[in-house]
Amino acid sequence: GLETLHKWFQDWQRFGSVLEWEIRDYIESGNQAVVTWYFHSVYEGEEDAFDGVSIIRFDENEHIIELKEYQSTLPHTEIQLK
């Protein structure tokens, strides 16, 4: 619950550092948004980088009511359709 979230955030602030967080795409439709991003960080001395996708749902006051995040490891194979 909320206590677990607070502990995760405190640990991240203490042991982690964001080196880069690039938003690549933002697609919004109705009360939902999809965001693709690149995240590069150091946590407890270990450097890591990955692409990610967030699926976000908002209520009528534009507050986030649901957040799903997915991590993808590098390298990627991209397919271009003509």
C-alpha atoms as an extended CHARMM CRD file, in Angstrom:
* protein
*
        82  EXT
         1         1  GLY       CA              0.0000000000        0.0000000000        0.0000000000  PROA      1               0.0000000000
         2         2  LEU       CA              0.9520000000        3.5790000000        0.6220000000  PROA      2               0.0000000000
         3         3  GLU       CA              3.6010000000        2.6520000000        3.2080000000  PROA      3               0.0000000000
         4         4  THR       CA              5.4030000000        0.4480000000        0.6720000000  PROA      4               0.0000000000
         5         5  LEU       CA              5.3040000000        3.2650000000       -1.8850000000  PROA      5               0.0000000000
         6         6  HSD       CA              6.8230000000        5.7120000000        0.6270000000  PROA      6               0.0000000000
         7         7  LYS       CA              9.6370000000        3.2770000000        1.4670000000  PROA      7               0.0000000000
         8         8  TRP       CA             10.3990000000        2.6750000000       -2.2280000000  PROA      8               0.0000000000
         9         9  PHE       CA             10.5620000000        6.4260000000       -2.8720000000  PROA      9               0.0000000000
        10        10  GLN       CA             12.7960000000        7.0840000000        0.1520000000  PROA      10              0.0000000000
        11        11  ASP       CA             15.1690000000        4.2680000000       -0.8830000000  PROA      11              0.0000000000
        12        12  TRP       CA             15.3120000000        5.5850000000       -4.4520000000  PROA      12              0.0000000000
        13        13  GLN       CA             16.1460000000        9.1000000000       -3.2180000000  PROA      13              0.0000000000
        14        14  ARG       CA             18.8830000000        7.7350000000       -0.9500000000  PROA      14              0.0000000000
        15        15  PHE       CA             20.5610000000        5.2110000000       -3.2550000000  PROA      15              0.0000000000
        16        16  GLY       CA             19.6170000000        6.2550000000       -6.8020000000  PROA      16              0.0000000000
        17        17  SER       CA             20.3410000000        8.9700000000       -9.3110000000  PROA      17              0.0000000000
        18        18  VAL       CA             18.5660000000        9.6550000000      -12.6050000000  PROA      18              0.0000000000
        19        19  LEU       CA             21.0690000000       10.4320000000      -15.3650000000  PROA      19              0.0000000000
        20        20  GLU       CA             18.5320000000       10.8130000000      -18.1810000000  PROA      20              0.0000000000
        21        21  TRP       CA             14.7770000000       10.4030000000      -18.5780000000  PROA      21              0.0000000000
        22        22  GLU       CA             13.6720000000       11.2310000000      -22.1090000000  PROA      22              0.0000000000
        23        23  ILE       CA              9.9960000000       11.2530000000      -23.0520000000  PROA      23              0.0000000000
        24        24  ARG       CA              9.8120000000       10.0120000000      -26.6370000000  PROA      24              0.0000000000
        25        25  ASP       CA              6.1100000000        9.7520000000      -27.4390000000  PROA      25              0.0000000000
        26        26  TYR       CA              2.9330000000       10.9450000000      -25.7550000000  PROA      26              0.0000000000
        27        27  ILE       CA             -0.3930000000        9.7400000000      -27.1020000000  PROA      27              0.0000000000
        28        28  GLU       CA             -3.6190000000       10.8640000000      -25.4340000000  PROA      28              0.0000000000
        29        29  SER       CA             -7.1400000000        9.6380000000      -26.1120000000  PROA      29              0.0000000000
        30        30  GLY       CA            -10.0800000000       10.4680000000      -23.8670000000  PROA      30              0.0000000000
        31        31  ASN       CA             -9.1400000000        9.7020000000      -20.2730000000  PROA      31              0.0000000000
        32        32  GLN       CA             -6.0420000000        7.6470000000      -21.1720000000  PROA      32              0.0000000000
        33        33  ALA       CA             -2.4800000000        8.3380000000      -22.2450000000  PROA      33              0.0000000000
        34        34  VAL       CA              0.3870000000        6.1730000000      -23.4660000000  PROA      34              0.0000000000
        35        35  VAL       CA              3.9370000000        7.4220000000      -23.0010000000  PROA      35              0.0000000000
        36        36  THR       CA              7.1400000000        5.8670000000      -24.3450000000  PROA      36              0.0000000000
        37        37  TRP       CA             10.3950000000        6.8570000000      -22.6830000000  PROA      37              0.0000000000
        38        38  TYR       CA             14.0830000000        6.1100000000      -22.1620000000  PROA      38              0.0000000000
        39        39  PHE       CA             15.4220000000        5.8900000000      -18.5920000000  PROA      39              0.0000000000
        40        40  HSD       CA             19.1120000000        5.9280000000      -17.5760000000  PROA      40              0.0000000000
        41        41  SER       CA             20.0850000000        5.7610000000      -13.9140000000  PROA      41              0.0000000000
        42        42  VAL       CA             22.5300000000        4.6300000000      -11.2580000000  PROA      42              0.0000000000
        43        43  TYR       CA             21.1840000000        2.7300000000       -8.2470000000  PROA      43              0.0000000000
        44        44  GLU       CA             23.4950000000        1.4730000000       -5.4720000000  PROA      44              0.0000000000
        45        45  GLY       CA             26.4530000000        2.0100000000       -7.8280000000  PROA      45              0.0000000000
        46        46  GLU       CA             24.9400000000       -0.0300000000      -10.6800000000  PROA      46              0.0000000000
        47        47  GLU       CA             24.2720000000        1.8260000000      -13.9350000000  PROA      47              0.0000000000
        48        48  ASP       CA             21.2180000000        0.7760000000      -15.9400000000  PROA      48              0.0000000000
        49        49  ALA       CA             19.3550000000        2.0000000000      -19.0150000000  PROA      49              0.0000000000
        50        50  PHE       CA             16.1470000000        0.8470000000      -20.6410000000  PROA      50              0.0000000000
        51        51  ASP       CA             13.1530000000        1.8680000000      -22.7110000000  PROA      51              0.0000000000
        52        52  GLY       CA              9.7360000000        1.8910000000      -21.1330000000  PROA      52              0.0000000000
        53        53  VAL       CA              6.0460000000        2.4010000000      -21.7290000000  PROA      53              0.0000000000
        54        54  SER       CA              3.5150000000        3.8830000000      -19.3140000000  PROA      54              0.0000000000
        55        55  ILE       CA             -0.2400000000        3.4620000000      -19.6780000000  PROA      55              0.0000000000
        56        56  ILE       CA             -2.0520000000        6.0860000000      -17.6370000000  PROA      56              0.0000000000
        57        57  ARG       CA             -5.7610000000        6.5030000000      -16.8730000000  PROA      57              0.0000000000
        58        58  PHE       CA             -7.2150000000        9.7560000000      -15.4720000000  PROA      58              0.0000000000
        59        59  ASP       CA            -10.4160000000       10.5920000000      -13.6170000000  PROA      59              0.0000000000
        60        60  GLU       CA            -12.7460000000       13.4680000000      -14.4970000000  PROA      60              0.0000000000
        61        61  ASN       CA            -10.4730000000       15.8910000000      -12.5550000000  PROA      61              0.0000000000
        62        62  GLU       CA             -7.4190000000       14.7680000000      -14.5800000000  PROA      62              0.0000000000
        63        63  HSD       CA             -5.8860000000       12.9780000000      -11.5760000000  PROA      63              0.0000000000
        64        64  ILE       CA             -4.0720000000        9.7010000000      -12.2430000000  PROA      64              0.0000000000
        65        65  ILE       CA             -6.2220000000        6.7910000000      -11.0930000000  PROA      65              0.0000000000
        66        66  GLU       CA             -4.2760000000        3.9700000000      -12.7380000000  PROA      66              0.0000000000
        67        67  LEU       CA             -0.6660000000        3.6460000000      -13.8470000000  PROA      67              0.0000000000
        68        68  LYS       CA              0.8850000000        0.6390000000      -15.5490000000  PROA      68              0.0000000000
        69        69  GLU       CA              4.5730000000        0.7200000000      -16.4510000000  PROA      69              0.0000000000
        70        70  TYR       CA              6.5210000000       -1.7110000000      -18.5720000000  PROA      70              0.0000000000
        71        71  GLN       CA             10.2930000000       -2.0350000000      -19.0040000000  PROA      71              0.0000000000
        72        72  SER       CA             12.0140000000       -3.2450000000      -22.1460000000  PROA      72              0.0000000000
        73        73  THR       CA             15.6620000000       -4.2480000000      -22.2910000000  PROA      73              0.0000000000
        74        74  LEU       CA             18.1160000000       -2.9840000000      -24.9100000000  PROA      74              0.0000000000
        75        75  PRO       CA             18.9180000000       -3.5480000000      -27.7850000000  PROA      75              0.0000000000
        76        76  HSD       CA             15.7120000000       -3.4460000000      -29.8140000000  PROA      76              0.0000000000
        77        77  THR       CA             14.7030000000       -4.6130000000      -33.2260000000  PROA      77              0.0000000000
        78        78  GLU       CA             12.5320000000       -2.0580000000      -34.9860000000  PROA      78              0.0000000000
        79        79  ILE       CA             10.3650000000       -3.0200000000      -37.9120000000  PROA      79              0.0000000000
        80        80  GLN       CA              9.4110000000       -0.3170000000      -40.4180000000  PROA      80              0.0000000000
        81        81  LEU       CA              6.2340000000       -1.0160000000      -42.3820000000  PROA      81              0.0000000000
        82        82  LYS       CA              5.8600000000        0.7060000000      -45.7320000000  PROA      82              0.0000000000
